[in-house]
PDB file of C-alpha atoms in Angstrom:
ATOM      1  CA  ASP A   1      52.317 137.636 121.629  1.00 54.00           C
ATOM      2  CA  THR A   2      53.706 140.929 122.860  1.00 76.00           C
ATOM      3  CA  GLY A   3      57.388 140.083 122.921  1.00 93.00           C
ATOM      4  CA  VAL A   4      59.844 139.053 125.599  1.00 96.00           C
ATOM      5  CA  SER A   5      58.718 139.805 129.159  1.00 96.00           C
ATOM      6  CA  GLN A   6      60.976 140.128 132.158  1.00 97.00           C
ATOM      7  CA  ASP A   7      60.064 140.368 135.800  1.00 97.00           C
ATOM      8  CA  PRO A   8      60.764 142.210 137.983  1.00 97.00           C
ATOM      9  CA  ARG A   9      61.862 145.303 136.118  1.00 96.00           C
ATOM     10  CA  HIS A  10      63.730 146.595 139.133  1.00 97.00           C
ATOM     11  CA  LYS A  11      65.082 144.815 142.172  1.00 98.00           C
ATOM     12  CA  ILE A  12      66.888 146.364 145.111  1.00 98.00           C
ATOM     13  CA  THR A  13      68.429 143.935 147.541  1.00 97.00           C
ATOM     14  CA  LYS A  14      70.954 143.826 150.322  1.00 97.00           C
ATOM     15  CA  ARG A  15      74.299 142.160 149.882  1.00 97.00           C
ATOM     16  CA  GLY A  16      74.124 138.468 150.676  1.00 97.00           C
ATOM     17  CA  GLN A  17      70.506 137.994 149.650  1.00 98.00           C
ATOM     18  CA  ASN A  18      69.373 135.732 146.814  1.00 98.00           C
ATOM     19  CA  VAL A  19      67.483 137.139 143.844  1.00 98.00           C
ATOM     20  CA  THR A  20      65.616 135.493 140.988  1.00 98.00           C
ATOM     21  CA  PHE A  21      64.651 136.973 137.649  1.00 98.00           C
ATOM     22  CA  ARG A  22      62.059 135.546 135.323  1.00 98.00           C
ATOM     23  CA  CYS A  23      61.929 135.699 131.539  1.00 98.00           C
ATOM     24  CA  ASP A  24      58.986 134.774 129.333  1.00 97.00           C
ATOM     25  CA  PRO A  25      60.175 134.483 125.730  1.00 96.00           C
ATOM     26  CA  ILE A  26      58.181 134.730 122.538  1.00 95.00           C
ATOM     27  CA  SER A  27      56.160 131.540 122.556  1.00 91.00           C
ATOM     28  CA  GLU A  28      57.293 130.072 119.256  1.00 90.00           C
ATOM     29  CA  HIS A  29      60.984 130.762 119.933  1.00 92.00           C
ATOM     30  CA  ASN A  30      63.187 127.794 120.792  1.00 90.00           C
ATOM     31  CA  ARG A  31      66.285 129.664 121.952  1.00 92.00           C
ATOM     32  CA  LEU A  32      66.582 131.754 125.093  1.00 95.00           C
ATOM     33  CA  TYR A  33      69.619 133.820 126.061  1.00 94.00           C
ATOM     34  CA  TRP A  34      70.642 135.660 129.211  1.00 96.00           C
ATOM     35  CA  TYR A  35      72.909 138.693 129.047  1.00 96.00           C
ATOM     36  CA  ARG A  36      74.259 141.121 131.609  1.00 96.00           C
ATOM     37  CA  GLN A  37      74.750 144.797 130.883  1.00 97.00           C
ATOM     38  CA  THR A  38      76.683 147.145 133.142  1.00 95.00           C
ATOM     39  CA  LEU A  39      76.650 150.913 132.862  1.00 92.00           C
ATOM     40  CA  GLY A  40      78.276 152.191 129.718  1.00 90.00           C
ATOM     41  CA  GLN A  41      78.908 148.734 128.304  1.00 94.00           C
ATOM     42  CA  GLY A  42      77.316 146.477 125.771  1.00 96.00           C
ATOM     43  CA  PRO A  43      75.430 143.352 126.794  1.00 96.00           C
ATOM     44  CA  GLU A  44      77.631 140.458 127.845  1.00 94.00           C
ATOM     45  CA  PHE A  45      76.561 136.889 127.078  1.00 93.00           C
ATOM     46  CA  LEU A  46      75.954 134.630 130.099  1.00 94.00           C
ATOM     47  CA  THR A  47      74.163 131.469 129.025  1.00 93.00           C
ATOM     48  CA  TYR A  48      71.604 130.092 126.627  1.00 92.00           C
ATOM     49  CA  PHE A  49      68.997 127.363 126.198  1.00 92.00           C
ATOM     50  CA  GLN A  50      67.735 125.405 123.258  1.00 90.00           C
ATOM     51  CA  ASN A  51      64.253 124.424 124.370  1.00 88.00           C
ATOM     52  CA  GLU A  52      64.802 123.124 127.914  1.00 87.00           C
ATOM     53  CA  ALA A  53      68.471 122.194 127.462  1.00 87.00           C
ATOM     54  CA  GLN A  54      71.104 124.583 128.766  1.00 86.00           C
ATOM     55  CA  LEU A  55      73.768 124.300 126.100  1.00 85.00           C
ATOM     56  CA  GLU A  56      76.376 126.608 127.548  1.00 82.00           C
ATOM     57  CA  LYS A  57      76.930 127.965 131.010  1.00 79.00           C
ATOM     58  CA  SER A  58      80.650 128.539 131.045  1.00 78.00           C
ATOM     59  CA  ARG A  59      80.112 132.259 130.749  1.00 79.00           C
ATOM     60  CA  LEU A  60      78.087 132.482 133.915  1.00 80.00           C
ATOM     61  CA  LEU A  61      80.044 134.827 136.098  1.00 80.00           C
ATOM     62  CA  SER A  62      80.487 132.538 139.071  1.00 88.00           C
ATOM     63  CA  ASP A  63      78.912 129.505 140.692  1.00 91.00           C
ATOM     64  CA  ARG A  64      76.542 131.897 142.461  1.00 95.00           C
ATOM     65  CA  PHE A  65      74.747 132.302 139.136  1.00 95.00           C
ATOM     66  CA  SER A  66      72.388 129.630 137.829  1.00 95.00           C
ATOM     67  CA  ALA A  67      69.687 129.504 135.201  1.00 95.00           C
ATOM     68  CA  GLU A  68      66.868 127.122 134.431  1.00 94.00           C
ATOM     69  CA  ARG A  69      64.280 126.647 131.761  1.00 94.00           C
ATOM     70  CA  PRO A  70      62.331 123.705 133.154  1.00 87.00           C
ATOM     71  CA  LYS A  71      59.679 123.178 130.499  1.00 85.00           C
ATOM     72  CA  GLY A  72      61.281 124.919 127.586  1.00 82.00           C
ATOM     73  CA  SER A  73      59.115 127.963 128.059  1.00 89.00           C
ATOM     74  CA  PHE A  74      59.951 130.586 130.700  1.00 95.00           C
ATOM     75  CA  SER A  75      63.392 130.803 132.272  1.00 97.00           C
ATOM     76  CA  THR A  76      64.758 131.957 135.600  1.00 97.00           C
ATOM     77  CA  LEU A  77      68.139 133.408 136.455  1.00 97.00           C
ATOM     78  CA  GLU A  78      69.114 133.159 140.104  1.00 97.00           C
ATOM     79  CA  ILE A  79      71.956 134.930 141.842  1.00 97.00           C
ATOM     80  CA  GLN A  80      72.822 133.626 145.283  1.00 97.00           C
ATOM     81  CA  ARG A  81      74.602 135.613 147.973  1.00 97.00           C
ATOM     82  CA  THR A  82      74.529 138.795 145.938  1.00 97.00           C
ATOM     83  CA  GLU A  83      77.493 141.149 145.929  1.00 96.00           C
ATOM     84  CA  GLN A  84      77.639 144.823 145.037  1.00 96.00           C
ATOM     85  CA  GLY A  85      79.442 143.934 141.836  1.00 95.00           C
ATOM     86  CA  ASP A  86      76.351 142.055 140.674  1.00 96.00           C
ATOM     87  CA  SER A  87      74.510 145.358 140.231  1.00 97.00           C
ATOM     88  CA  ALA A  88      73.621 145.493 136.549  1.00 97.00           C
ATOM     89  CA  MET A  89      70.831 145.102 134.032  1.00 97.00           C
ATOM     90  CA  TYR A  90      70.009 141.473 133.280  1.00 97.00           C
ATOM     91  CA  LEU A  91      68.638 141.038 129.799  1.00 97.00           C
ATOM     92  CA  CYS A  92      66.787 138.095 128.358  1.00 97.00           C
ATOM     93  CA  ALA A  93      66.433 137.462 124.640  1.00 96.00           C
ATOM     94  CA  SER A  94      64.783 134.789 122.558  1.00 95.00           C
ATOM     95  CA  SER A  95      65.031 133.631 118.966  1.00 92.00           C
ATOM     96  CA  LEU A  96      63.864 130.980 116.560  1.00 90.00           C
ATOM     97  CA  VAL A  97      66.732 128.956 115.192  1.00 84.00           C
ATOM     98  CA  ARG A  98      66.189 126.489 112.378  1.00 80.00           C
ATOM     99  CA  GLY A  99      69.053 124.405 111.114  1.00 73.00           C
ATOM    100  CA  SER A 100      72.722 125.300 111.320  1.00 65.00           C
ATOM    101  CA  SER A 101      72.818 128.424 109.231  1.00 65.00           C
ATOM    102  CA  GLY A 102      70.997 131.681 108.876  1.00 68.00           C
ATOM    103  CA  ALA A 103      70.915 134.771 110.986  1.00 72.00           C
ATOM    104  CA  ASN A 104      69.953 134.427 114.621  1.00 83.00           C
ATOM    105  CA  VAL A 105      67.969 137.589 115.310  1.00 90.00           C
ATOM    106  CA  LEU A 106      67.535 138.019 119.031  1.00 93.00           C
ATOM    107  CA  THR A 107      64.463 139.759 120.419  1.00 95.00           C
ATOM    108  CA  PHE A 108      65.265 141.332 123.768  1.00 95.00           C
ATOM    109  CA  GLY A 109      63.161 142.046 126.788  1.00 95.00           C
ATOM    110  CA  ALA A 110      63.308 145.350 128.640  1.00 93.00           C
ATOM    111  CA  GLY A 111      65.601 143.868 131.282  1.00 96.00           C
ATOM    112  CA  SER A 112      65.660 143.479 135.035  1.00 97.00           C
ATOM    113  CA  ARG A 113      67.756 146.076 136.802  1.00 97.00           C
ATOM    114  CA  LEU A 114      69.457 144.815 139.959  1.00 98.00           C
ATOM    115  CA  THR A 115      70.848 147.106 142.619  1.00 98.00           C
ATOM    116  CA  VAL A 116      72.764 145.471 145.448  1.00 97.00           C
ATOM    117  CA  LEU A 117      73.243 147.698 148.491  1.00 96.00           C
TER     118      LEU A 117
ATOM    119  CA  ALA B   1      88.107 135.368 119.712  1.00 78.00           C
ATOM    120  CA  GLN B   2      85.478 137.709 118.441  1.00 86.00           C
ATOM    121  CA  LYS B   3      85.528 141.394 119.189  1.00 93.00           C
ATOM    122  CA  VAL B   4      83.465 144.421 118.246  1.00 97.00           C
ATOM    123  CA  THR B   5      84.847 147.909 118.681  1.00 97.00           C
ATOM    124  CA  GLN B   6      82.790 151.065 118.691  1.00 98.00           C
ATOM    125  CA  ALA B   7      85.366 153.761 119.224  1.00 95.00           C
ATOM    126  CA  GLN B   8      82.879 156.609 119.495  1.00 97.00           C
ATOM    127  CA  THR B   9      81.559 156.678 123.035  1.00 97.00           C
ATOM    128  CA  GLU B  10      79.228 159.613 122.559  1.00 97.00           C
ATOM    129  CA  ILE B  11      78.187 161.791 119.644  1.00 97.00           C
ATOM    130  CA  SER B  12      76.132 164.953 119.831  1.00 97.00           C
ATOM    131  CA  VAL B  13      74.550 166.510 116.748  1.00 97.00           C
ATOM    132  CA  VAL B  14      71.919 169.083 115.986  1.00 97.00           C
ATOM    133  CA  GLU B  15      68.682 167.954 114.416  1.00 97.00           C
ATOM    134  CA  LYS B  16      68.812 167.451 110.634  1.00 97.00           C
ATOM    135  CA  GLU B  17      72.531 166.779 110.637  1.00 97.00           C
ATOM    136  CA  ASP B  18      73.813 163.502 109.193  1.00 97.00           C
ATOM    137  CA  VAL B  19      75.742 161.258 111.561  1.00 98.00           C
ATOM    138  CA  THR B  20      77.801 158.094 111.068  1.00 98.00           C
ATOM    139  CA  LEU B  21      78.382 155.537 113.799  1.00 98.00           C
ATOM    140  CA  ASP B  22      81.495 153.434 113.336  1.00 98.00           C
ATOM    141  CA  CYS B  23      81.848 149.717 113.985  1.00 98.00           C
ATOM    142  CA  VAL B  24      84.950 147.567 113.523  1.00 98.00           C
ATOM    143  CA  TYR B  25      84.900 143.850 114.173  1.00 97.00           C
ATOM    144  CA  GLU B  26      87.297 140.931 114.507  1.00 95.00           C
ATOM    145  CA  THR B  27      86.503 137.296 113.858  1.00 91.00           C
ATOM    146  CA  ARG B  28      88.190 134.173 112.554  1.00 88.00           C
ATOM    147  CA  ASP B  29      84.933 132.758 111.254  1.00 85.00           C
ATOM    148  CA  THR B  30      84.361 132.740 107.527  1.00 84.00           C
ATOM    149  CA  THR B  31      80.624 132.933 107.964  1.00 86.00           C
ATOM    150  CA  TYR B  32      79.182 135.479 110.338  1.00 90.00           C
ATOM    151  CA  TYR B  33      76.445 138.019 110.747  1.00 92.00           C
ATOM    152  CA  LEU B  34      76.623 141.635 111.770  1.00 94.00           C
ATOM    153  CA  PHE B  35      73.838 143.500 113.509  1.00 95.00           C
ATOM    154  CA  TRP B  36      72.860 146.919 114.727  1.00 97.00           C
ATOM    155  CA  TYR B  37      70.572 147.386 117.707  1.00 97.00           C
ATOM    156  CA  LYS B  38      69.126 150.565 119.187  1.00 97.00           C
ATOM    157  CA  GLN B  39      68.651 150.996 122.943  1.00 96.00           C
ATOM    158  CA  PRO B  40      66.395 153.947 123.749  1.00 93.00           C
ATOM    159  CA  PRO B  41      66.119 155.301 127.301  1.00 88.00           C
ATOM    160  CA  SER B  42      63.419 152.726 128.040  1.00 85.00           C
ATOM    161  CA  GLY B  43      66.166 150.096 127.918  1.00 86.00           C
ATOM    162  CA  GLU B  44      64.818 147.553 125.460  1.00 90.00           C
ATOM    163  CA  LEU B  45      67.216 146.668 122.667  1.00 94.00           C
ATOM    164  CA  VAL B  46      65.542 147.086 119.285  1.00 95.00           C
ATOM    165  CA  PHE B  47      66.805 145.196 116.254  1.00 94.00           C
ATOM    166  CA  LEU B  48      67.625 147.417 113.278  1.00 95.00           C
ATOM    167  CA  ILE B  49      69.473 145.344 110.702  1.00 93.00           C
ATOM    168  CA  ARG B  50      71.474 142.179 110.052  1.00 91.00           C
ATOM    169  CA  ARG B  51      73.996 141.525 107.327  1.00 91.00           C
ATOM    170  CA  ASN B  52      75.759 138.276 106.469  1.00 89.00           C
ATOM    171  CA  SER B  53      79.435 138.089 105.675  1.00 90.00           C
ATOM    172  CA  PHE B  54      78.861 137.234 102.037  1.00 88.00           C
ATOM    173  CA  ASP B  55      76.668 140.203 101.259  1.00 86.00           C
ATOM    174  CA  GLU B  56      78.610 143.446 101.005  1.00 84.00           C
ATOM    175  CA  GLN B  57      75.851 145.408  99.389  1.00 84.00           C
ATOM    176  CA  ASN B  58      75.029 148.575 101.226  1.00 86.00           C
ATOM    177  CA  GLU B  59      71.512 148.893 102.509  1.00 87.00           C
ATOM    178  CA  ILE B  60      69.210 151.857 102.896  1.00 88.00           C
ATOM    179  CA  SER B  61      66.032 151.947 104.921  1.00 89.00           C
ATOM    180  CA  GLY B  62      64.456 155.359 105.051  1.00 93.00           C
ATOM    181  CA  ARG B  63      66.875 157.697 106.821  1.00 95.00           C
ATOM    182  CA  TYR B  64      69.110 154.780 107.842  1.00 95.00           C
ATOM    183  CA  SER B  65      71.889 153.316 105.752  1.00 94.00           C
ATOM    184  CA  TRP B  66      74.603 150.776 106.412  1.00 94.00           C
ATOM    185  CA  ASN B  67      78.008 150.401 104.809  1.00 94.00           C
ATOM    186  CA  PHE B  68      79.642 146.965 105.125  1.00 94.00           C
ATOM    187  CA  GLN B  69      83.273 146.724 104.033  1.00 93.00           C
ATOM    188  CA  LYS B  70      84.858 143.350 104.557  1.00 92.00           C
ATOM    189  CA  SER B  71      88.290 144.643 103.510  1.00 93.00           C
ATOM    190  CA  THR B  72      88.380 146.947 106.521  1.00 95.00           C
ATOM    191  CA  SER B  73      86.195 144.783 108.803  1.00 95.00           C
ATOM    192  CA  SER B  74      83.784 147.646 109.248  1.00 96.00           C
ATOM    193  CA  PHE B  75      80.020 147.917 109.375  1.00 96.00           C
ATOM    194  CA  ASN B  76      79.142 151.583 109.729  1.00 97.00           C
ATOM    195  CA  PHE B  77      75.706 153.052 110.277  1.00 96.00           C
ATOM    196  CA  THR B  78      74.588 156.436 108.958  1.00 97.00           C
ATOM    197  CA  ILE B  79      71.511 158.377 109.987  1.00 97.00           C
ATOM    198  CA  THR B  80      70.548 161.048 107.506  1.00 97.00           C
ATOM    199  CA  ALA B  81      68.705 164.161 108.670  1.00 97.00           C
ATOM    200  CA  SER B  82      68.797 163.089 112.303  1.00 97.00           C
ATOM    201  CA  GLN B  83      65.815 163.656 114.570  1.00 97.00           C
ATOM    202  CA  VAL B  84      65.467 163.997 118.316  1.00 96.00           C
ATOM    203  CA  VAL B  85      63.787 160.566 118.409  1.00 95.00           C
ATOM    204  CA  ASP B  86      67.036 159.055 117.153  1.00 97.00           C
ATOM    205  CA  SER B  87      68.627 159.813 120.520  1.00 97.00           C
ATOM    206  CA  ALA B  88      69.633 156.454 121.972  1.00 97.00           C
ATOM    207  CA  VAL B  89      72.569 154.138 122.471  1.00 98.00           C
ATOM    208  CA  TYR B  90      73.409 152.162 119.352  1.00 98.00           C
ATOM    209  CA  PHE B  91      75.139 148.809 119.506  1.00 98.00           C
ATOM    210  CA  CYS B  92      76.926 146.929 116.794  1.00 98.00           C
ATOM    211  CA  ALA B  93      77.073 143.153 117.277  1.00 96.00           C
ATOM    212  CA  LEU B  94      78.641 140.097 115.683  1.00 94.00           C
ATOM    213  CA  SER B  95      77.295 136.558 115.593  1.00 90.00           C
ATOM    214  CA  GLU B  96      79.360 133.547 114.708  1.00 79.00           C
ATOM    215  CA  VAL B  97      77.688 130.786 112.727  1.00 77.00           C
ATOM    216  CA  ASP B  98      80.407 128.142 112.761  1.00 69.00           C
ATOM    217  CA  THR B  99      79.724 127.283 116.397  1.00 67.00           C
ATOM    218  CA  GLY B 100      76.320 126.281 117.673  1.00 68.00           C
ATOM    219  CA  ARG B 101      75.884 129.013 120.212  1.00 70.00           C
ATOM    220  CA  ARG B 102      75.275 131.833 117.780  1.00 77.00           C
ATOM    221  CA  ALA B 103      75.081 134.355 120.554  1.00 85.00           C
ATOM    222  CA  LEU B 104      75.781 137.981 119.813  1.00 90.00           C
ATOM    223  CA  THR B 105      79.001 139.694 120.795  1.00 93.00           C
ATOM    224  CA  PHE B 106      78.284 143.372 121.333  1.00 96.00           C
ATOM    225  CA  GLY B 107      80.413 146.463 121.151  1.00 97.00           C
ATOM    226  CA  SER B 108      80.365 148.957 123.989  1.00 97.00           C
ATOM    227  CA  GLY B 109      77.866 151.167 122.215  1.00 97.00           C
ATOM    228  CA  THR B 110      77.724 154.740 120.944  1.00 98.00           C
ATOM    229  CA  ARG B 111      75.426 157.169 122.689  1.00 97.00           C
ATOM    230  CA  LEU B 112      73.832 159.532 120.170  1.00 98.00           C
ATOM    231  CA  GLN B 113      72.281 162.754 121.371  1.00 97.00           C
ATOM    232  CA  VAL B 114      70.312 164.745 118.852  1.00 97.00           C
ATOM    233  CA  GLN B 115      69.678 168.279 119.998  1.00 96.00           C
ATOM    234  CA  PRO B 116      66.632 170.167 118.730  1.00 95.00           C
TER     235      PRO B 116
END
């Protein structure tokens, strides 16, 4: 396994269009996280999955954002009716969490950079 | 609410100089983890170290060392004899354990430029 893969790496779209990003986590990892990173800032948490269950989505930026992980493997992040303010790097990370304690070390993908014109 | 502050936006040093990146955090959790990640120009965040809240021992790994001081809520990162390849953005992050999410809260990062 070569790590977390994200596709596409770059996406340029016009305002109002829908975009979808895909993330393939490390196969044995049960957690998957989506983050957004804007220029000069640290990554900002959006949502996460434990296997196929989306356990938190309150941090998704608006109802135009949705994420799925249908079979507990890959995940998609969709942004509908894109706006210029959505331009950012969208990062996916995965981890293996056992039990209720211990460090949760996230392995990140290289990100999908979105530019909305 | 959790917060991580990296007050140094950008640092520039000359190769072989030592450099310390500061990190101050806030949390109400009694159990937490602190992390450092490196983001080179390629964009992929690379894990460097984690430290739990009960372990205040400093750690050294090659040219890298970390100083965790709970009394000042700081987790600073020192690179000794810096090299051009160390040029990157470095992020400090905090993970709560008491809630199930255990996502990382990141600081805004410190951009390190090492000049030859």
